Short mmCIF file of C-alpha atoms and ligand atoms in Angstrom, two decimals:
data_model
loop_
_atom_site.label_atom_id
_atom_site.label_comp_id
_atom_site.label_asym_id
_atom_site.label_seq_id
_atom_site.Cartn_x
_atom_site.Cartn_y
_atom_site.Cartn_z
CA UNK A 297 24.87 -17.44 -35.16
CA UNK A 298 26.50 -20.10 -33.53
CA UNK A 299 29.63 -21.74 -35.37
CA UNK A 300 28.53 -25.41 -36.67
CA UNK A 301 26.55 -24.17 -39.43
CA UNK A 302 29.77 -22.15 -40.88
CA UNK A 303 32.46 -24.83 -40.42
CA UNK A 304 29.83 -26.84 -42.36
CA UNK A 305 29.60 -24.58 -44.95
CA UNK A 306 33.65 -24.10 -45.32
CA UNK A 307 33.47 -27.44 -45.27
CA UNK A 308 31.01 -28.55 -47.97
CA UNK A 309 32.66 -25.90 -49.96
CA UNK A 310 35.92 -27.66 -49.15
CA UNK A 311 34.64 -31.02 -50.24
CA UNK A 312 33.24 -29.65 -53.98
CA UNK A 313 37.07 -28.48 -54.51
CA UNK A 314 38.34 -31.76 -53.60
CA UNK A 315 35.68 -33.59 -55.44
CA UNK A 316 37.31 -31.79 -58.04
CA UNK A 317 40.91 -32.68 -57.41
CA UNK A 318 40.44 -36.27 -57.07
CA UNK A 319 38.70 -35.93 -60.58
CA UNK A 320 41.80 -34.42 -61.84
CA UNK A 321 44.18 -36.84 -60.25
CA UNK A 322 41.64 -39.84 -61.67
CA UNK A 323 42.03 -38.07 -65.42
CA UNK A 324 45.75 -37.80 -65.54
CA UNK A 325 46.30 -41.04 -63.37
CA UNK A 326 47.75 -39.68 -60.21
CA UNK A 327 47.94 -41.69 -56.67
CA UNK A 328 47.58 -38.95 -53.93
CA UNK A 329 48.35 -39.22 -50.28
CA UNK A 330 47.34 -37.36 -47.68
CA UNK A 331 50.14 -37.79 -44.59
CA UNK A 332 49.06 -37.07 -41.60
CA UNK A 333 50.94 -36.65 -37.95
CA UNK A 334 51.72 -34.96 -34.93
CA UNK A 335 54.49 -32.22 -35.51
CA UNK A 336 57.94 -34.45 -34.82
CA UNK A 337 56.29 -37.47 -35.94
CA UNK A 338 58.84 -37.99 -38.72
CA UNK A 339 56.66 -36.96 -42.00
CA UNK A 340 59.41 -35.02 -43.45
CA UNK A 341 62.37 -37.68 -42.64
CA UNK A 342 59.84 -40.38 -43.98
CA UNK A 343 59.19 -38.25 -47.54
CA UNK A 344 62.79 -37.73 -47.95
CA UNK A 345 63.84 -41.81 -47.33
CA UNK A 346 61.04 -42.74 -50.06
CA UNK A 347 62.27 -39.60 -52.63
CA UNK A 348 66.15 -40.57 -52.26
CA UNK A 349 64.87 -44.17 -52.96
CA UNK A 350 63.00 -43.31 -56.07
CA UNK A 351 64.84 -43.82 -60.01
CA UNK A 352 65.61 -40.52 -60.93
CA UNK A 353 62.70 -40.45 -63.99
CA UNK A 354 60.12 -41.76 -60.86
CA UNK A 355 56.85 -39.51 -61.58
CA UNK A 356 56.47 -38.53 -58.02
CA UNK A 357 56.21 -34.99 -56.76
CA UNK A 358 55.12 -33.63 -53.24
CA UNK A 359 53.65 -30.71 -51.46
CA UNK A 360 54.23 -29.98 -48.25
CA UNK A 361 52.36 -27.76 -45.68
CA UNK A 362 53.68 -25.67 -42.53
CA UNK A 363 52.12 -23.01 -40.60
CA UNK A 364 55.41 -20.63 -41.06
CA UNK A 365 58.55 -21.78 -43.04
CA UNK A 366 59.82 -23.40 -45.62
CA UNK A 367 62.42 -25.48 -44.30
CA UNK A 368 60.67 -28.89 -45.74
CA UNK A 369 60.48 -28.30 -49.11
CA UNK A 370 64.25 -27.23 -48.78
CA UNK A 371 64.96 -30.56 -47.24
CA UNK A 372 62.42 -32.18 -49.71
CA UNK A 373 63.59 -30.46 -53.12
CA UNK A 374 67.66 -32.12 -52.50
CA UNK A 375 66.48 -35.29 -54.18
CA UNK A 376 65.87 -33.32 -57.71
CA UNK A 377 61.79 -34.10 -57.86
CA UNK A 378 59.30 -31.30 -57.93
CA UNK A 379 58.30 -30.21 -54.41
CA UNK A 380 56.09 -26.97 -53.40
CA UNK A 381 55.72 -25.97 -49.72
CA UNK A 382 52.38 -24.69 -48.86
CA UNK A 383 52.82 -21.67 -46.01
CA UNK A 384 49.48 -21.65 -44.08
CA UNK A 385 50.24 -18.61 -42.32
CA UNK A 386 48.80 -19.59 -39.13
CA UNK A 387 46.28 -22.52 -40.19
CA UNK A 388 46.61 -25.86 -38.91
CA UNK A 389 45.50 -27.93 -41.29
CA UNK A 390 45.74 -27.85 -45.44
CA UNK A 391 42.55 -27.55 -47.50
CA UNK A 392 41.56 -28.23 -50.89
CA UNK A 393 41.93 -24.74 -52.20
CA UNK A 394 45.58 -24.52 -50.58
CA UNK A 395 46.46 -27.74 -52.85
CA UNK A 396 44.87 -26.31 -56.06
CA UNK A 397 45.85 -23.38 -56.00
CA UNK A 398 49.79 -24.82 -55.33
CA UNK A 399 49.19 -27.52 -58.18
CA UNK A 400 48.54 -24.98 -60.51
CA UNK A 401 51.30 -24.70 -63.29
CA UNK A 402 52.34 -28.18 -62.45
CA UNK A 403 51.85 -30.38 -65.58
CA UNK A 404 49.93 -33.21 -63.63
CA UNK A 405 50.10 -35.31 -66.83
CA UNK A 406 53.81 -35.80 -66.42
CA UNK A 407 53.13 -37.06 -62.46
CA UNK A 408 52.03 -40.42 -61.07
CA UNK A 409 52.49 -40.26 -57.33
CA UNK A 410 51.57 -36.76 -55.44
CA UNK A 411 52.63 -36.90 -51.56
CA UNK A 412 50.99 -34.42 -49.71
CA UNK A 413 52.87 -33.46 -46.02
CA UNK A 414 49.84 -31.83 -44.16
CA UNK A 415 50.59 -29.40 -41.26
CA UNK A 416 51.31 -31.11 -37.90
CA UNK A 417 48.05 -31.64 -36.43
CA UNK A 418 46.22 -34.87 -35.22
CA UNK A 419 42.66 -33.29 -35.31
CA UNK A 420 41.51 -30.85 -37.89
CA UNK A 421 43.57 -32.15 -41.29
CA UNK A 422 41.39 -35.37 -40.62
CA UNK A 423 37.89 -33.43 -41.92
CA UNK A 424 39.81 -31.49 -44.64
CA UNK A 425 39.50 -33.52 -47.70
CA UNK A 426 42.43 -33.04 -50.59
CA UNK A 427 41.24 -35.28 -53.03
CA UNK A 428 43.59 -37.77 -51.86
CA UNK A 429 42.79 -41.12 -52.37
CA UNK A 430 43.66 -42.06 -48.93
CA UNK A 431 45.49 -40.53 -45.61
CA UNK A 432 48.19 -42.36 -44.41
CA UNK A 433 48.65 -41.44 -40.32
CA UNK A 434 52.58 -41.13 -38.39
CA UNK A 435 52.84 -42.27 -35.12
CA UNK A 436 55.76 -42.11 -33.67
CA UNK A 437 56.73 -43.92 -30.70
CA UNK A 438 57.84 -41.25 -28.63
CA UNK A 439 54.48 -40.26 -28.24
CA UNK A 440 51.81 -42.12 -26.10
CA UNK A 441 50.30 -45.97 -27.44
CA UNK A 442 46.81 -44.53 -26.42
CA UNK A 443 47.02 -41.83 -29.11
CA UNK A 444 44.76 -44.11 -31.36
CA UNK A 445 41.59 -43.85 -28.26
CA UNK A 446 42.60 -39.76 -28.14
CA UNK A 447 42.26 -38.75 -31.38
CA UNK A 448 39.84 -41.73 -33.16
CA UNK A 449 38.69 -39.18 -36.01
CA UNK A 450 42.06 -40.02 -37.92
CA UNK A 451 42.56 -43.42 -36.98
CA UNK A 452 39.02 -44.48 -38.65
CA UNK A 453 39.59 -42.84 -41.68
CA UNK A 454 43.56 -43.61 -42.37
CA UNK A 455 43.95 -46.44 -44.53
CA UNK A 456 47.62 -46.98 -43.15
CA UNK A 457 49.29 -46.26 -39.54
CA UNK A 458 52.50 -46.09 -40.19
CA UNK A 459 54.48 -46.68 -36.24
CA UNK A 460 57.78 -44.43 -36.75
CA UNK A 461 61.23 -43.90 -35.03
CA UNK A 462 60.87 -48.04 -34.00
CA UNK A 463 64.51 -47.28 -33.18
CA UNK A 464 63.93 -45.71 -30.25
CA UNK A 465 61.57 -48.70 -28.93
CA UNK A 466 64.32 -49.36 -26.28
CA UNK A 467 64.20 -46.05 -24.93
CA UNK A 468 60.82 -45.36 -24.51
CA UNK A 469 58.03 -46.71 -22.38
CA UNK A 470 55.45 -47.38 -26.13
CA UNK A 471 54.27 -50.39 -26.17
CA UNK A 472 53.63 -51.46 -29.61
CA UNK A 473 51.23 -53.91 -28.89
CA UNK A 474 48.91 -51.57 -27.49
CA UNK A 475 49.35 -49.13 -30.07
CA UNK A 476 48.01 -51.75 -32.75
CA UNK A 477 45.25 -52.83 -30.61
CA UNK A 478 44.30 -49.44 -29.83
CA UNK A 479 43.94 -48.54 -33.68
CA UNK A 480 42.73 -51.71 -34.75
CA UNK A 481 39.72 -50.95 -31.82
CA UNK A 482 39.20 -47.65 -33.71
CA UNK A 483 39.46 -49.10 -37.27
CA UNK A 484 39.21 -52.71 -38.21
CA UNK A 485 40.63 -52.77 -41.25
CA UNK A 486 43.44 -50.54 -40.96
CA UNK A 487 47.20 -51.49 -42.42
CA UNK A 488 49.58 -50.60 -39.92
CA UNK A 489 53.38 -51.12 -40.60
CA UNK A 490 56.71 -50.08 -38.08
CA UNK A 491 59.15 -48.05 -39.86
CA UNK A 492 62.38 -46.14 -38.68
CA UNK A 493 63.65 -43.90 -41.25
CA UNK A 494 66.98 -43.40 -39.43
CA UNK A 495 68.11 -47.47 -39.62
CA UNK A 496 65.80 -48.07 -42.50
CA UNK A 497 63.81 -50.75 -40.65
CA UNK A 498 61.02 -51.11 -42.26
CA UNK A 499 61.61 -48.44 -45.27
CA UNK A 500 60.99 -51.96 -47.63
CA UNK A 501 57.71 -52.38 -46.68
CA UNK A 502 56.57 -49.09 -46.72
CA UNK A 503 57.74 -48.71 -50.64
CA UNK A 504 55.81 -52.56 -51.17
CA UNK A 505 52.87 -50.57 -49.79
CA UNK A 506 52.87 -47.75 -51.71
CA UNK A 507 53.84 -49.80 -54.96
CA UNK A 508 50.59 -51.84 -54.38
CA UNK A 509 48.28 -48.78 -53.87
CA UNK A 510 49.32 -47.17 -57.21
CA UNK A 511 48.35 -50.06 -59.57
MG1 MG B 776 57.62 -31.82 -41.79
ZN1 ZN B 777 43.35 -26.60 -38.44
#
């Protein structure tokens, strides 16, 4: 039996879960993202700049995947909001069972915002629906401005590119303008902003966005 016919059964099998989160999320009023990177891309850095920014009675919570440890949710829990890390144990990517099954427990009717780190991976997270309500893609600039044309799957589906580590623009050969065309060639409509989480460049707009999304 040749593969395609059983990644499209894990996968339709994936979708009726999530079809069944995003219900969930819709009942109890939850805005879910679904960030999505390269490993390095800044995810982590990024979560923890919008947590420490957050009131302390902000309704926010976040799950985080890695293949092996638990280092982010250590880094992630410091700002005194719930945070689970999901351990894939060797799989790249999160799926909708991983986030169920690490939501349960959680009273959801106490949360408003769910952040969801996936695994660092440009390629398979994209077809793994979590019931988000839309993925948000990391691209940092030490990586290459053609990234967009490489990897297209997640650039047409993310509603936001977030550019990261703009900082380091002076060191590094990305040229920023190409990086917007190149994702605007792949999707149109996309928001894209440019965001360093070490000088807070940026941080501002990134909070504006997510305020608008939630209401
Ligand atoms: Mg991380
Ligand atoms: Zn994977």
């Amino acid at each position: 039996m040749s593969q395609v016919p059983l990644e499209r059964k894990v996968l339709s099998e994936n979708d009726r879960i999530a079809a069944a989160l995003r219900e969930e999320f819709r009942r109890h009023g939850i805005f879910c993202l679904n960030l999505i990177s390269s490993p390095g891309a800044g995810k982590t850095l990024l979560l923890e700049k919008t947590l420490e920014s957050f009131p302390a009675d902000e309704r926010v919570a976040v799950l985080t995947g890695d293949i092996q440890t638990d280092n982010d949710a250590r880094r992630l829990a410091r700002y005194g909001f719930p945070v689970r890390q999901i351990t894939t144990a060797g799989a790249c990517h999160l799926d909708a069972r991983m986030v169920e099954r690490h939501l349960a427990n959680w009273d959801l009717a106490s949360l408003g915002l769910l952040l969801i780190e996936n695994v660092g991976n440009l390629v398979c997270p994209t077809s793994y629906d979590l019931g988000e309500h839309a993925k948000v893609v990391i691209l940092s600039v030490t990586e290459g401005d053609d990234k967009p044309l490489k990897y297209p799957g997640i650039f047409h589906r993310a509603r936001l590119l977030i550019l990261s580590k703009i900082d380091l623009l002076p060191y590094v050969p990305f040229d920023i303008a190409a990086a917007r065309e190149n994702a605007r060639r792949i999707n149109p409509s996309i928001e894209i902003l440019e965001v360093s989480s070490t000088t807070g460049e940026g941080l501002d707009a990134w909070r504006a966005w997510l305020a608008s999304q939630r209401v």
